[in-house]
CSV table of C-alpha atoms and ligand atoms in Angstrom, one decimal:
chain,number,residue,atom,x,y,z
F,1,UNK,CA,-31.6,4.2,5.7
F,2,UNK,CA,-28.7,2.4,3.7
F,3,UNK,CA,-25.7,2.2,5.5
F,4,UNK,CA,-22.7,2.6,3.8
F,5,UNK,CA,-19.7,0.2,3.7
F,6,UNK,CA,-16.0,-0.1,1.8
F,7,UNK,CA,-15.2,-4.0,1.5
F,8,UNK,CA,-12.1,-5.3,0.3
F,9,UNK,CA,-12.9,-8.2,-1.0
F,10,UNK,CA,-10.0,-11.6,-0.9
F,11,UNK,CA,-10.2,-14.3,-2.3
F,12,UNK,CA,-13.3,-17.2,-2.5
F,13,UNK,CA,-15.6,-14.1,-1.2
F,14,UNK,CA,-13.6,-13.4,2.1
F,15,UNK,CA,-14.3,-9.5,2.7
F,16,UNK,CA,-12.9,-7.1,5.1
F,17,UNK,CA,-14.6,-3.7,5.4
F,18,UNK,CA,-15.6,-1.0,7.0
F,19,UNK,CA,-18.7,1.5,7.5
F,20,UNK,CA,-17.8,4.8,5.9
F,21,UNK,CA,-19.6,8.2,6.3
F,22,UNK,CA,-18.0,9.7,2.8
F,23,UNK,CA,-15.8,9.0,-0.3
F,24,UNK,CA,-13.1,12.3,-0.2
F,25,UNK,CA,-11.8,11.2,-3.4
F,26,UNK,CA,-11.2,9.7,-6.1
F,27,UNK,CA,-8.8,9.1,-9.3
F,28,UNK,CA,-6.8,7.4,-11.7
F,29,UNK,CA,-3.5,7.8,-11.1
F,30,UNK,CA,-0.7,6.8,-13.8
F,31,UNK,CA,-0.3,3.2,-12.1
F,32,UNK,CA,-3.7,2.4,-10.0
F,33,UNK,CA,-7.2,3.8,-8.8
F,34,UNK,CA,-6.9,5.4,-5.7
F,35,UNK,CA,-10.0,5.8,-3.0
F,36,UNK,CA,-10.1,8.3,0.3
F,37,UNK,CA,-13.0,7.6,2.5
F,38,UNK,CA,-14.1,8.5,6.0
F,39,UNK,CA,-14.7,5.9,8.2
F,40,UNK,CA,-17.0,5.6,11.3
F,41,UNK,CA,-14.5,4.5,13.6
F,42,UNK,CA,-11.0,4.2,12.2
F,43,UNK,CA,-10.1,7.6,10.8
F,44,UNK,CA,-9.3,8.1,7.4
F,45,UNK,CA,-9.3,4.7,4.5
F,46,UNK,CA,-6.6,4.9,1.7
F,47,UNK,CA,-7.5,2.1,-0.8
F,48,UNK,CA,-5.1,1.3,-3.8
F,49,UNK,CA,-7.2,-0.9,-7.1
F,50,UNK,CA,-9.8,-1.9,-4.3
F,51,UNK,CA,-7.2,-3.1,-1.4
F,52,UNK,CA,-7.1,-1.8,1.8
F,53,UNK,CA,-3.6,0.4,2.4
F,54,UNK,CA,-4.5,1.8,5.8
F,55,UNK,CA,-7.0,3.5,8.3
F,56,UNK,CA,-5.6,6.1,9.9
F,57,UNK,CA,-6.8,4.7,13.0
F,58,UNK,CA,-4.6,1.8,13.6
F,59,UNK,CA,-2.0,1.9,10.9
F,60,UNK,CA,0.9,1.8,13.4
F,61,UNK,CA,-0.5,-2.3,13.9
F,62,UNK,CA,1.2,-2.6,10.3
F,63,UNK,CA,3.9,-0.4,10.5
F,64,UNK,CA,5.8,-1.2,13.7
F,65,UNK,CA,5.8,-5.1,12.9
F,66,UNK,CA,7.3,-4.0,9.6
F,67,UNK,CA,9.8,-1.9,10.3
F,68,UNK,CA,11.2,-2.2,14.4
F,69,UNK,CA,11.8,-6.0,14.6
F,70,UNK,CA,14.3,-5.5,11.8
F,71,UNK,CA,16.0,-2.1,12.8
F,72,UNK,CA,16.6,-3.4,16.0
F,73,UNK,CA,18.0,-6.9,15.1
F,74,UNK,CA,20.9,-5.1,13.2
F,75,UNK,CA,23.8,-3.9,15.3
F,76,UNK,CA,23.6,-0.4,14.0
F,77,UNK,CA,21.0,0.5,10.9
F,78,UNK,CA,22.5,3.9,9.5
F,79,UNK,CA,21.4,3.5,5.7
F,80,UNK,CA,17.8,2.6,5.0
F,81,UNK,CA,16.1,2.0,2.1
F,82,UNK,CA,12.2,2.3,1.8
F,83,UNK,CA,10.5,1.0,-1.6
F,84,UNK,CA,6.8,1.8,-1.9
F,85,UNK,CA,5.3,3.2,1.5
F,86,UNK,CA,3.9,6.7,-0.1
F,87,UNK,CA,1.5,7.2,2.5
F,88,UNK,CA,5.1,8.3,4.7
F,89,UNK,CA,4.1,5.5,7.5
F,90,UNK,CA,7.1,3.8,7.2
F,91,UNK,CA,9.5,6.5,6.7
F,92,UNK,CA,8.3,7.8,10.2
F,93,UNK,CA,9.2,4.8,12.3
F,94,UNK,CA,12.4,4.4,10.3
F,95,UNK,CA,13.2,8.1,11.4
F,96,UNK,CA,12.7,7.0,15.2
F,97,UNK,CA,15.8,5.3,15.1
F,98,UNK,CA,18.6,7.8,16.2
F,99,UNK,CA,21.1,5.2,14.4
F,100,UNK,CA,19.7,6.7,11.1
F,101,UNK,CA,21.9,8.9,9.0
F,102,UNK,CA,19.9,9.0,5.6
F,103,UNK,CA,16.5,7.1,5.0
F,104,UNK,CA,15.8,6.5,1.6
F,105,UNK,CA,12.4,6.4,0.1
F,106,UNK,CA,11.9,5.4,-3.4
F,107,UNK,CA,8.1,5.7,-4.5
F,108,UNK,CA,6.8,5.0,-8.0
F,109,UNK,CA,3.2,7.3,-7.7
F,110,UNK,CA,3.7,10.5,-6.5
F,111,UNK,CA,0.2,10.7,-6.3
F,112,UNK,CA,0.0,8.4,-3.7
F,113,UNK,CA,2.8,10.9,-1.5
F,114,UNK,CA,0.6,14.1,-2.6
F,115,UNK,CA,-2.9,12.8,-1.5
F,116,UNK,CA,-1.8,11.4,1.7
F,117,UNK,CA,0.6,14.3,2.5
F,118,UNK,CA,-3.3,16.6,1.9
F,119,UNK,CA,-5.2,14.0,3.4
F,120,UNK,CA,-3.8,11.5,6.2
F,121,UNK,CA,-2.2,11.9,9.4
F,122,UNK,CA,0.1,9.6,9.0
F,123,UNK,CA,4.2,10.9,7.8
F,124,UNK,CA,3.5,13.7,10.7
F,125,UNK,CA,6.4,15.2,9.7
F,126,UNK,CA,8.8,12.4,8.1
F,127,UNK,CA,9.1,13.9,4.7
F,128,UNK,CA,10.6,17.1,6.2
F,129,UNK,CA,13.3,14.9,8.2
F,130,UNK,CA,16.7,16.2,6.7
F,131,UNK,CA,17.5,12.3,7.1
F,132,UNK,CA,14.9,11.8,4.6
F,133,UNK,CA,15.5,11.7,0.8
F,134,UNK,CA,12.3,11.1,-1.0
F,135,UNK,CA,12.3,10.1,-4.9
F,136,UNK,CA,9.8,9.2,-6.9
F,137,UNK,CA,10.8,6.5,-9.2
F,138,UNK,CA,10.4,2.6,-10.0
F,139,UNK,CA,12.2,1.0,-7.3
F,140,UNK,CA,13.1,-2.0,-9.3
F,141,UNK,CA,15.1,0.1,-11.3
F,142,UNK,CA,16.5,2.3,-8.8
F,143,UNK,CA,17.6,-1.3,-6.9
F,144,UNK,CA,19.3,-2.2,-10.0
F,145,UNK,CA,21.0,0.8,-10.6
F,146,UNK,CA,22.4,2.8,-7.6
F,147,UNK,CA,25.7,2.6,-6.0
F,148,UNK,CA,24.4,3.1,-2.6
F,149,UNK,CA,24.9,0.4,0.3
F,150,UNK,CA,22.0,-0.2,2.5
F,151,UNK,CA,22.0,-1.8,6.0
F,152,UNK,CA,18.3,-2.3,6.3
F,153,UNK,CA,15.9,-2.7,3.0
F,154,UNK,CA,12.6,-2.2,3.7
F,155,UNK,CA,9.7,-3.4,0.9
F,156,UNK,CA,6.4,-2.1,1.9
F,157,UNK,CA,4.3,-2.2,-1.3
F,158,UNK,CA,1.2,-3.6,-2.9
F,159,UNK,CA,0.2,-7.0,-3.3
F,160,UNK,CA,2.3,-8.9,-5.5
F,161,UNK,CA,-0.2,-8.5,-8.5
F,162,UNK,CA,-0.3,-5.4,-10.9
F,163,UNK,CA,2.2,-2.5,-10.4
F,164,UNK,CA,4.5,-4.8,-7.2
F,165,UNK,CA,5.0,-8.2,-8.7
F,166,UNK,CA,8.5,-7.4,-9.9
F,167,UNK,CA,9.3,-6.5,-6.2
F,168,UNK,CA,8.3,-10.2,-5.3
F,169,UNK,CA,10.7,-12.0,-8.0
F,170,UNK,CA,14.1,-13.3,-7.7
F,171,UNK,CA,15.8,-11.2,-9.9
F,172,UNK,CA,14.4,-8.3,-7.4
F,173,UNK,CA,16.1,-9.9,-4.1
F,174,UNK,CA,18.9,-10.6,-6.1
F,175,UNK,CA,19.6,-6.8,-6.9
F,176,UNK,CA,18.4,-6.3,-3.2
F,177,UNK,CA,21.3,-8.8,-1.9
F,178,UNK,CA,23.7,-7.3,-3.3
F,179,UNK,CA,23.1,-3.9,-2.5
F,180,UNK,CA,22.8,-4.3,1.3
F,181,UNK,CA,25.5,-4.1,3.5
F,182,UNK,CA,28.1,-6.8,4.4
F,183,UNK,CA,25.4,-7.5,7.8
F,184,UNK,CA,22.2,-6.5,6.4
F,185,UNK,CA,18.4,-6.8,6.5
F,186,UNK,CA,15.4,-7.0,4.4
F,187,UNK,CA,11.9,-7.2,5.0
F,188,UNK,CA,9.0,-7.3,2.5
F,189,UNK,CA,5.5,-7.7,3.6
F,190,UNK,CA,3.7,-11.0,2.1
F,191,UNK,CA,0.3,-10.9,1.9
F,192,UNK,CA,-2.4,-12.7,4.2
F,193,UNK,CA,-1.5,-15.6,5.9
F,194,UNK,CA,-4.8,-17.7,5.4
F,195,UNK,CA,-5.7,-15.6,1.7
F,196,UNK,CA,-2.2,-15.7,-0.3
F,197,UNK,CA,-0.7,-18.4,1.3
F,198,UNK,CA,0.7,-19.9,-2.1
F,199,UNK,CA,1.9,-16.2,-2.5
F,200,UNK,CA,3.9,-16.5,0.4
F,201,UNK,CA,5.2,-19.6,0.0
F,202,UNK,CA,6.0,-18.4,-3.5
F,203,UNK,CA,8.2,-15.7,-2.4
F,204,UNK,CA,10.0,-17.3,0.4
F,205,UNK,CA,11.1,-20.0,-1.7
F,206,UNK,CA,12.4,-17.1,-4.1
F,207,UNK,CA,14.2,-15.6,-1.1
F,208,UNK,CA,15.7,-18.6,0.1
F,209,UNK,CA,17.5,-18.9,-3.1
F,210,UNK,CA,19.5,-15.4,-2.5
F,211,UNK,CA,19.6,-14.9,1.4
F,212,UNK,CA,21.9,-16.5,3.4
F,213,UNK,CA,19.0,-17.3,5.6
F,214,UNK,CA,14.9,-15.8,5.6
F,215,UNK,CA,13.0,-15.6,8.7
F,216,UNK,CA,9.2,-15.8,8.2
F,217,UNK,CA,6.4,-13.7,10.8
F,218,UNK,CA,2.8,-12.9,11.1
F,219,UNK,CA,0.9,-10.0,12.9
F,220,UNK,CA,-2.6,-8.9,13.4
F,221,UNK,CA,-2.9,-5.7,11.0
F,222,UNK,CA,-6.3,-3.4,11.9
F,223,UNK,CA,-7.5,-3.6,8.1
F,224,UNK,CA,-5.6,-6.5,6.2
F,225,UNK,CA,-7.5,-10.1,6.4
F,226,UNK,CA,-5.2,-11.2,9.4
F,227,UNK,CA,-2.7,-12.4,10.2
F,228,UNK,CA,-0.4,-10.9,7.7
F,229,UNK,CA,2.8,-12.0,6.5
F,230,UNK,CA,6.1,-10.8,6.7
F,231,UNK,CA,9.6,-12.1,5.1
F,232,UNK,CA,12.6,-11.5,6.4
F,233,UNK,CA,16.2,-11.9,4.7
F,234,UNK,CA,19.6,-11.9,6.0
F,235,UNK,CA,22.6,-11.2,4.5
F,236,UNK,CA,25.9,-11.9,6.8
F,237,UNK,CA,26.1,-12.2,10.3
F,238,UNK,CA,23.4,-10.7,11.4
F,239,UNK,CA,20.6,-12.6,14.3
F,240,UNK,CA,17.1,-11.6,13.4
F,241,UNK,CA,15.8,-13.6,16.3
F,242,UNK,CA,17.8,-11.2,18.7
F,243,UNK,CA,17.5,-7.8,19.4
F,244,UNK,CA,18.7,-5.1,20.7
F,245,UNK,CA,16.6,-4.2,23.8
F,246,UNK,CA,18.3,-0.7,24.8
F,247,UNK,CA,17.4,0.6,21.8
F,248,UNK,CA,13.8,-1.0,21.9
F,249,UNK,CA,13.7,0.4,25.5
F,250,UNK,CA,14.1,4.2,23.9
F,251,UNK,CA,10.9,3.8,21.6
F,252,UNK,CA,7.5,3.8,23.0
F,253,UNK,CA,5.7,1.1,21.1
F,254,UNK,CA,1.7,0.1,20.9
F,255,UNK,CA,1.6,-3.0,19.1
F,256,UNK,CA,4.8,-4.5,18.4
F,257,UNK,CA,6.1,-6.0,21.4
F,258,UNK,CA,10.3,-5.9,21.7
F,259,UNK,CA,9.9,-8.0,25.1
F,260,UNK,CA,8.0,-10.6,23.4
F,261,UNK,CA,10.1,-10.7,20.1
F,262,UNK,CA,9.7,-14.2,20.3
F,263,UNK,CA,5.8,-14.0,19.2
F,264,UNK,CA,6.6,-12.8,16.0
F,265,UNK,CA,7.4,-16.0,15.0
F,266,UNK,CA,4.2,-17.8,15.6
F,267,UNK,CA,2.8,-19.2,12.7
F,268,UNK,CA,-0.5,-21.8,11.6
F,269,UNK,CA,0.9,-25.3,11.6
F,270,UNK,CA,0.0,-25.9,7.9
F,271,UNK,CA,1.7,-23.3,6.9
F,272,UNK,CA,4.7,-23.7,8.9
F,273,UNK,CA,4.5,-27.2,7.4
F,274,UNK,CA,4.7,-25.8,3.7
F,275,UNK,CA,7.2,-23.0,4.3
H,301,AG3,N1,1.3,-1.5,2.3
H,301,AG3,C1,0.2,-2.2,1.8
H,301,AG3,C2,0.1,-3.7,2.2
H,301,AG3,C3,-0.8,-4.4,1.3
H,301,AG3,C4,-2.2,-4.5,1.7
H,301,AG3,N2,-2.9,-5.5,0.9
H,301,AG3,C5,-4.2,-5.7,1.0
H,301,AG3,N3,-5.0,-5.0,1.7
H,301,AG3,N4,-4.7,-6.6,0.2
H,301,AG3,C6,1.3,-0.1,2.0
H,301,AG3,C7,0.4,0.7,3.0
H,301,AG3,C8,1.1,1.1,4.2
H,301,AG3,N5,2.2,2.0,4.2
């Protein structure tokens, strides 16, 4: 019997997959093909133009690194931005903080939102927060245009091909910059370490011409070709190598490690060389 497999393949052939029992679904939406399958062993599969999203099973190994180093490094996140992150992931860790008055998320395919809010255990309740605003527009041009102040920005997109390249540009962190708070943070995720590495040397050089100062990370994500990337920028006086550990105390965490903060940082020589 042929065993079935979903492989996302990076790359010079480098593939990372998994054995499925079904495809749920499938469509076209207005910006990208979108993919729902059952997995053997990691829950549901959400795949966006062929690349891996998330597995249900797991998720919270990309989600935590993304969004707790950076709400606890600032003194007191009350207005966050969220750009991308349809499935809800994000917006449910950001709602963890207690700090948070208004989380806003801007997504640009409300497809995405409407098959994972059917399909995926994953916003469990974040979209119903009465913290949370959801829209569904471009985010570049919301960036550009709103009048709102954010303390903590938090990119979690695509790949920085197709739809998300404007969101890895400097004009984009420019906008960004300026509409974060006079101590504020941003974080984008950056591709795979080993894959995209001219990627993400690409796009810190782009934020190191508009933050005061960018912070670089890496963490095993279940699902991504590991390690993955993470950028940080700063704007103001703001430490993202400290943080605060009474408020880390509060949240129970599984894979992001508050004690340990420290081991974000760690990073493959040759690339630490390059960056
Ligand atoms: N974040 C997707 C990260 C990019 C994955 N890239 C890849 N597999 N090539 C959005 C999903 C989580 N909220």
């Amino acid at each position: 019997e042929k065993e079935r497999a979903f492989i996302e393949w990076y790359p010079r052939g480098y593939g990372v997959g998994f054995k499925v029992k079904e495809k749920l679904f499938e469509t076209q939406t207005k910006y990208q093909r979108l993919e729902l399958y059952e997995t053997e062993g990691f829950g549901k599969l959400l795949v966006l133009d062929g690349t891996v999203q998330l597995v249900e099973v797991g998720e919270e190994s990309y989600h935590e690194p993304l969004v707790h180093p950076v709400m606890l490094a600032h003194p007191n996140p009350r207005r966050v931005l969220i750009i991308g992150g349809g499935d809800g992931g994000t917006l449910r860790e950001v709602l963890r903080h207690e700090t948070v008055e208004r989380a806003i998320m801007v997504e640009i395919d409300e497809m995405v939102m409407e098959i994972s809010k059917l399909y995926l255990n994953v916003a469990r309740g974040a979209f119903e927060d009465p913290r949370a605003e959801v829209m569904v527009d471009d985010g570049v041009k919301y960036l550009r245009e709103t009048e709102e102040q954010f303390d903590v920005i938090i990119v979690d997109s695509t790949d920085p091909v197709g739809p998300a390249k404007l969101l890895f540009s400097e004009e984009f962190y420019r906008s960004a910059y300026e509409k974060l708070s006079e101590k504020g943070l941003y974080i984008t995720q950056a591709g795979s370490v080993y894959l995209f590495t001219n990627e993400l040397l690409d796009a810190y050089r782009a934020m190191k011409n508009v933050f005061d100062r960018v912070y670089y990370f890496s963490f095993p994500v279940i699902g991504y070709a590991s390690p993955w990337s993470f950028l940080v920028g700063v704007k103001g006086d703001v430490d993202f190598t400290k943080i605060d550990m009474e408020r880390a105390k509060k949240l129970e965490l599984y894979y992001y490690d508050p004690e340990r903060h420290e081991t974000l940082f760690q990073m493959p020589k040759y690339v630490r060389d390059l960056l």
